[in-house]
Coordinates of C-alpha atoms in Angstrom, one line a residue:
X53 CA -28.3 5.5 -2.2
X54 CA -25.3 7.1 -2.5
X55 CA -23.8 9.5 -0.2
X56 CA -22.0 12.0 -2.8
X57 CA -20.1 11.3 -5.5
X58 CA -16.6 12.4 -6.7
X59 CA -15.9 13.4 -10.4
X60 CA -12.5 13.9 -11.0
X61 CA -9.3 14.0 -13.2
X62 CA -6.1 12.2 -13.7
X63 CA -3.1 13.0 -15.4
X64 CA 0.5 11.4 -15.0
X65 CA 3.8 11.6 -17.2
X66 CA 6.7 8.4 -16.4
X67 CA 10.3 7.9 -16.8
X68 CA 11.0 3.9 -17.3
X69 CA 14.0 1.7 -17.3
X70 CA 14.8 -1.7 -18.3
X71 CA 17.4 -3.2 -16.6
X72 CA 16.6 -6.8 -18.0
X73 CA 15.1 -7.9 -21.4
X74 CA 12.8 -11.1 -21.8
X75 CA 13.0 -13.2 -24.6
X76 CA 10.3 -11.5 -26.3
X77 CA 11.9 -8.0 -25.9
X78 CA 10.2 -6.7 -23.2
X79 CA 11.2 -5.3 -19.8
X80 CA 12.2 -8.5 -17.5
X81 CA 13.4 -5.9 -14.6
X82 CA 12.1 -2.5 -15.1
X83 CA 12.7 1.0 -12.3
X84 CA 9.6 3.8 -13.3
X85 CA 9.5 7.0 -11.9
X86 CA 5.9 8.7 -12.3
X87 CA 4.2 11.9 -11.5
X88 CA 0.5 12.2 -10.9
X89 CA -1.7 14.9 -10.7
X90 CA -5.4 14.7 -10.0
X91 CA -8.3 17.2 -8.9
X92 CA -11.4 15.3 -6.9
X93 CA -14.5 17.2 -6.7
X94 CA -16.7 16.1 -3.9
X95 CA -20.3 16.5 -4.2
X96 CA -21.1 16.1 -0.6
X97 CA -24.7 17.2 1.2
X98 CA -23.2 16.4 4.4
X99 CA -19.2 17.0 3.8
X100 CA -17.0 14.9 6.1
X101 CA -15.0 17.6 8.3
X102 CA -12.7 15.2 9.3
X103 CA -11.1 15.2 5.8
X104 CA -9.8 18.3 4.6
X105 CA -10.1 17.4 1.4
X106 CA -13.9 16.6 1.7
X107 CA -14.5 19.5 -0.3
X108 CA -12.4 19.0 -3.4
X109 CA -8.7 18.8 -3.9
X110 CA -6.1 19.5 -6.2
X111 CA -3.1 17.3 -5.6
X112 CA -0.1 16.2 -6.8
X113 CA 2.4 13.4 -5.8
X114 CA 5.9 11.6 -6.6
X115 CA 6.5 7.6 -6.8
X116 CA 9.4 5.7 -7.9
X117 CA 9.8 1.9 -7.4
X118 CA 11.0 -1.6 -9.4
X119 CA 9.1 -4.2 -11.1
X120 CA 9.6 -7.6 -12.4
X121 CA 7.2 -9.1 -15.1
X122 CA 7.7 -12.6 -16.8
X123 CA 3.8 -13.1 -17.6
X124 CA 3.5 -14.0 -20.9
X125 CA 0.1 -15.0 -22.7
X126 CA 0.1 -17.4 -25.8
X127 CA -2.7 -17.2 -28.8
X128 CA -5.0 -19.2 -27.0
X129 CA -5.0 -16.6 -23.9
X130 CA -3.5 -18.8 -21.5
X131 CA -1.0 -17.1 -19.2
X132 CA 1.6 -18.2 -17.5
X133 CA 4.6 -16.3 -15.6
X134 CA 5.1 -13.9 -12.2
X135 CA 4.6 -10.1 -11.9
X136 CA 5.8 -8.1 -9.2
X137 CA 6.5 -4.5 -7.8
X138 CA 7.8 -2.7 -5.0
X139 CA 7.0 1.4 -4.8
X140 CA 7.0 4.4 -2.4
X141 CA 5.0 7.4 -3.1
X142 CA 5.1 10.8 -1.7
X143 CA 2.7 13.8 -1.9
X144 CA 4.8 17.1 -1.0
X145 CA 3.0 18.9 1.7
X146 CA 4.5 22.2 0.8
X147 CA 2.8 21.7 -3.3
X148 CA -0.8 21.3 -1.0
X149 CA -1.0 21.3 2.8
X150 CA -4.7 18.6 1.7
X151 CA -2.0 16.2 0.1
X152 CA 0.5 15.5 2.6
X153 CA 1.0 11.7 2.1
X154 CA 3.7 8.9 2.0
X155 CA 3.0 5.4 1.0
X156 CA 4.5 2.2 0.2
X157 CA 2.9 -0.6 -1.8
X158 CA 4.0 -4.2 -3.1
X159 CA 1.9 -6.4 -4.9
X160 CA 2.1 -9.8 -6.8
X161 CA 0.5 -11.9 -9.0
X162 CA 0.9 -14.9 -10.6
X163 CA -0.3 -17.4 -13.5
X164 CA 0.2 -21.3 -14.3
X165 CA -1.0 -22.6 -17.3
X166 CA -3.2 -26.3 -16.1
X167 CA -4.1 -27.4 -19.5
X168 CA -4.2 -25.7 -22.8
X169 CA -6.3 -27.5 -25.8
X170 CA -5.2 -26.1 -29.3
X171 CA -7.4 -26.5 -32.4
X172 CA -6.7 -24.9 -36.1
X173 CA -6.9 -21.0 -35.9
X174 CA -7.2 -20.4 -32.4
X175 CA -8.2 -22.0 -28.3
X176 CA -10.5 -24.9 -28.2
X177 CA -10.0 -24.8 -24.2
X178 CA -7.3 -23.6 -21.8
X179 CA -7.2 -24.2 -18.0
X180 CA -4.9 -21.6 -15.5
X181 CA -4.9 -20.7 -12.0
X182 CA -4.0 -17.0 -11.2
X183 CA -2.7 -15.7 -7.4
X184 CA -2.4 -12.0 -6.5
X185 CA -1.3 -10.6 -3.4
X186 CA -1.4 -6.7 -2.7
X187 CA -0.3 -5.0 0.5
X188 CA -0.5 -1.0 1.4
X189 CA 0.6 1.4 4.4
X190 CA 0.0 4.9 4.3
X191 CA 0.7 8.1 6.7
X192 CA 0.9 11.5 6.4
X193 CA 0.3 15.1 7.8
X194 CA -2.9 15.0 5.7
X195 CA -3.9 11.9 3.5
X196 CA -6.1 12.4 0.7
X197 CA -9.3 10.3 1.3
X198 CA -8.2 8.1 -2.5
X199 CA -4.9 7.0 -0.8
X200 CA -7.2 5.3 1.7
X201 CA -9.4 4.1 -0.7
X202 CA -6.5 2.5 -3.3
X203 CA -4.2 0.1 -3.1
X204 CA -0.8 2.3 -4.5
X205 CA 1.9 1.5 -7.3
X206 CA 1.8 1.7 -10.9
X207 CA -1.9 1.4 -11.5
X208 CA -4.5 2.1 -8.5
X209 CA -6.0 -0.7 -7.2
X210 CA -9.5 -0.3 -5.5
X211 CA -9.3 -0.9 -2.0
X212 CA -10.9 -4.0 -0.3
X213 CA -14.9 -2.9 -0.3
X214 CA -14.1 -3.8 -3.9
X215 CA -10.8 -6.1 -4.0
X216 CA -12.4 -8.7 -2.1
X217 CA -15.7 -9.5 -3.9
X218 CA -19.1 -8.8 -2.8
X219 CA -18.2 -6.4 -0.3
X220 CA -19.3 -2.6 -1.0
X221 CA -17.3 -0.6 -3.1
X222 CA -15.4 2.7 -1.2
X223 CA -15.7 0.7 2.2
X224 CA -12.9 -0.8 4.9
X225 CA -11.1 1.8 3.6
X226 CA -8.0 2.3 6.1
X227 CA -4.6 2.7 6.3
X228 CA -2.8 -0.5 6.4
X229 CA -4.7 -2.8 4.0
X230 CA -3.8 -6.4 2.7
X231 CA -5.4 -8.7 0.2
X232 CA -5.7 -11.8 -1.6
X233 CA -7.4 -13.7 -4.6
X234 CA -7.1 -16.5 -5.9
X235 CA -8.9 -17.8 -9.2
X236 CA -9.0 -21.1 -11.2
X237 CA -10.2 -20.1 -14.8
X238 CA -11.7 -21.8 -17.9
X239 CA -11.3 -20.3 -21.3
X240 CA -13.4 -21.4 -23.7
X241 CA -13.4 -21.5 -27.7
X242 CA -13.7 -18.1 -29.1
X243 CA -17.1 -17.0 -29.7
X244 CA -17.2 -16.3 -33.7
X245 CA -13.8 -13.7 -33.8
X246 CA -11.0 -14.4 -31.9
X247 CA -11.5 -11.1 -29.9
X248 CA -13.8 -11.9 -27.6
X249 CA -13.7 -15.8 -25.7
X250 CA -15.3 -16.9 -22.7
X251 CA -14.2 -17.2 -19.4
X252 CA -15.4 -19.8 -16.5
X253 CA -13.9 -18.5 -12.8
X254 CA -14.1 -19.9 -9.5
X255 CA -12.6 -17.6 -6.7
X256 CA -11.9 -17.0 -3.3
X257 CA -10.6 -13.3 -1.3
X258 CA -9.4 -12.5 1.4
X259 CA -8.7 -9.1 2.6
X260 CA -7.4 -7.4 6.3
X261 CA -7.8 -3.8 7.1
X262 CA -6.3 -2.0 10.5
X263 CA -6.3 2.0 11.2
X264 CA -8.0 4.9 9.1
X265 CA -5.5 7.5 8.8
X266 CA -7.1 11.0 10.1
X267 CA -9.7 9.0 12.3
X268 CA -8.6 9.3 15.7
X269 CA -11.8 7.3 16.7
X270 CA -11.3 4.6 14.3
X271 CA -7.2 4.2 14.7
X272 CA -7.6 0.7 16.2
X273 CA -10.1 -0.5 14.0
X274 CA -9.0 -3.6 12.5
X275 CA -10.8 -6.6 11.0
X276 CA -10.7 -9.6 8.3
X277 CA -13.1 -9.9 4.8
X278 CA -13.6 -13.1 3.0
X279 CA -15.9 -14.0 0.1
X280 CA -16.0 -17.2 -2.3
X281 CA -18.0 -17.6 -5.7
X282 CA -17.9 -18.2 -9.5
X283 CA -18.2 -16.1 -12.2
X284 CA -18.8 -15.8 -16.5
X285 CA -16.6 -13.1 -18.2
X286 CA -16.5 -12.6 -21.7
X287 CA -12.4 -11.6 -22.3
X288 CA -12.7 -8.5 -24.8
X289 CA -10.0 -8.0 -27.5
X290 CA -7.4 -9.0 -24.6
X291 CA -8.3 -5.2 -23.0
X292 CA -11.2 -5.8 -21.1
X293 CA -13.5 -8.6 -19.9
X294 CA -17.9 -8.2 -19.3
X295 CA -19.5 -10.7 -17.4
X296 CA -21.0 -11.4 -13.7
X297 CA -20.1 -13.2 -10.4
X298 CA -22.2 -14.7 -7.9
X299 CA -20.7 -16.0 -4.3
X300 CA -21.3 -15.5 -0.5
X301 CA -19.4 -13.3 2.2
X302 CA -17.5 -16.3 4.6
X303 CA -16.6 -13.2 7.7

C-alpha cells in the first residue's frame, strides 16, 4: 500500500554547446547549461516533518556540466560506443529556503557490439553487452526529498530502490549513492515492422548507499544492494522498450 503519492510538474529550458563533432554530425564533446523548475505535491496522511518540503514544494535549480557521447546504433539496433557526463547542480536557497541543495553527479555507460547477423531489410540477430556506472553526492541547507531519491545530470535517474532491480522503488534513498549494471543482450528479428524487435537480457546490479541528508538519525547509515536476473523487452520504435524481468536479490 502506498504511503502517499506525489503528483507533480517539470519544466526545464537548456543552453548546449558542441565542442567536438562525430562523424555523423552530432555532438562528440558537448557543455549544457539547464534550468529546472518543478512543483511536487505530496499527498501525505502522515506528512514527514523531518522534510520541509513534505507538504509540497515549489522549486527551482541551476546545473551546468560536460558530456561526451560516441554511442552509435546501426539499422539492426546494435550499439556500440561510450557515453559520459560530469555535472554540478545548485538550488538557490534565497529563490526557496525548501530547495537549498548542491549536487554533483557523473555517470557512464557503455556498449560493444558481440555479434551482429544481417539479413535483407533489416536484423536477423545482434549480440551486445552494455555497462553503466552512476555516482551521486548531495548536501544542502534543505534538500528536496527528489534529490535523494534521483541520481542527478541531464536526465534523472531513479535512485537505487529502482536502479538496482528488484529492490522497491523510492527506497535506499540517501545522500551519497553509487551504482552499477551490467547487461548482455539478444536482439532478435523484427517482429512484422521494423519498429518493434525483441530483446533477450541477462543482468546483474549493484548499488551502495551511505547518509540521508536531513536525517540526523540515519547519517551513518550505509549498506550494499545486489540483484541478478533475465528479462524479455520488446524495443518500441527505438523510444521505448515493454517487457518483464525475473531475478533474485544476492544482499
Amino acid at each position: 500500500e502506498d504511503k502517499y503519492n506525489s503528483p507533480n510538474f517539470q519544466w526545464e529550458a537548456a543552453l548546449l554547446q558542441g565542442l567536438a563533432l562525430r562523424a555523423d554530425g552530432d555532438n562528440l564533446v558537448e557543455l549544457f547549461g539547464f534550468y529546472r523548475g518543478r512543483f511536487d505535491l505530496y499527498q501525505n496522511d502522515d506528512p514527514i516533518a523531518l522534510f520541509e518540503d513534505a507538504e509540497g514544494l515549489f522549486g527551482s535549480s541551476l546545473m551546468a556540466g560536460i558530456s561526451y557521447d560516441s554511442v552509435l546504433t546501426n539499422r539492426h539496433r546494435a550499439k556500440n560506443g561510450v557515453y559520459a557526463e560530469l555535472a554540478g547542480e545548485w538550488g538557490p536557497g534565497f529563490l526557496n529556503a525548501r530547495s537549498d541543495f548542491w549536487r554533483l553527479s557523473a555517470q557512464a555507460r557503455s556498449f560493444l557490439t558481440l555479434v551482429d547477423l544481417p539479413r535483407e531489410g533489416g536484423n536477423l540477430f545482434n549480440m551486445y553487452g552494455a555497462l553503466f556506472g552512476g555516482v551521486d553526492y548531495a548536501g544542502g541547507q534543505s534538500v528536496p526529498i527528489y534529490v535523494n531519491q534521483s541520481f542527478g545530470g541531464r536526465d534523472l535517474r531513479d535512485s537505487l530502490g529502482e536502479s538496482v532491480r528488484g529492490y522497491e522503488r523510492n527506497s535506499y534513498d540517501s545522500s551519497f549513492k553509487a551504482v552499477a549494471n551490467a547487461e548482455l543482450r539478444l536482439v532478435g528479428p523484427a517482429l512484422g515492422i521494423e519498429a518493434i524487435v525483441p530483446v533477450l537480457y541477462a543482468f546483474a546490479d549493484g548499488g551502495y548507499y551511505r547518509g540521508f541528508t536531513e536525517a540526523a538519525s540515519y547519517g551513518d547509515e550505509a549498506g550494499f544492494l545486489a540483484s541478478a536476473g533475465g528479462g524479455l523487452a520488446f524495443d518500441l520504435f527505438g523510444f521505448a522498450q515493454l517487457g518483464a524481468f525475473a531475478g533474485a536479490k544476492l544482499i
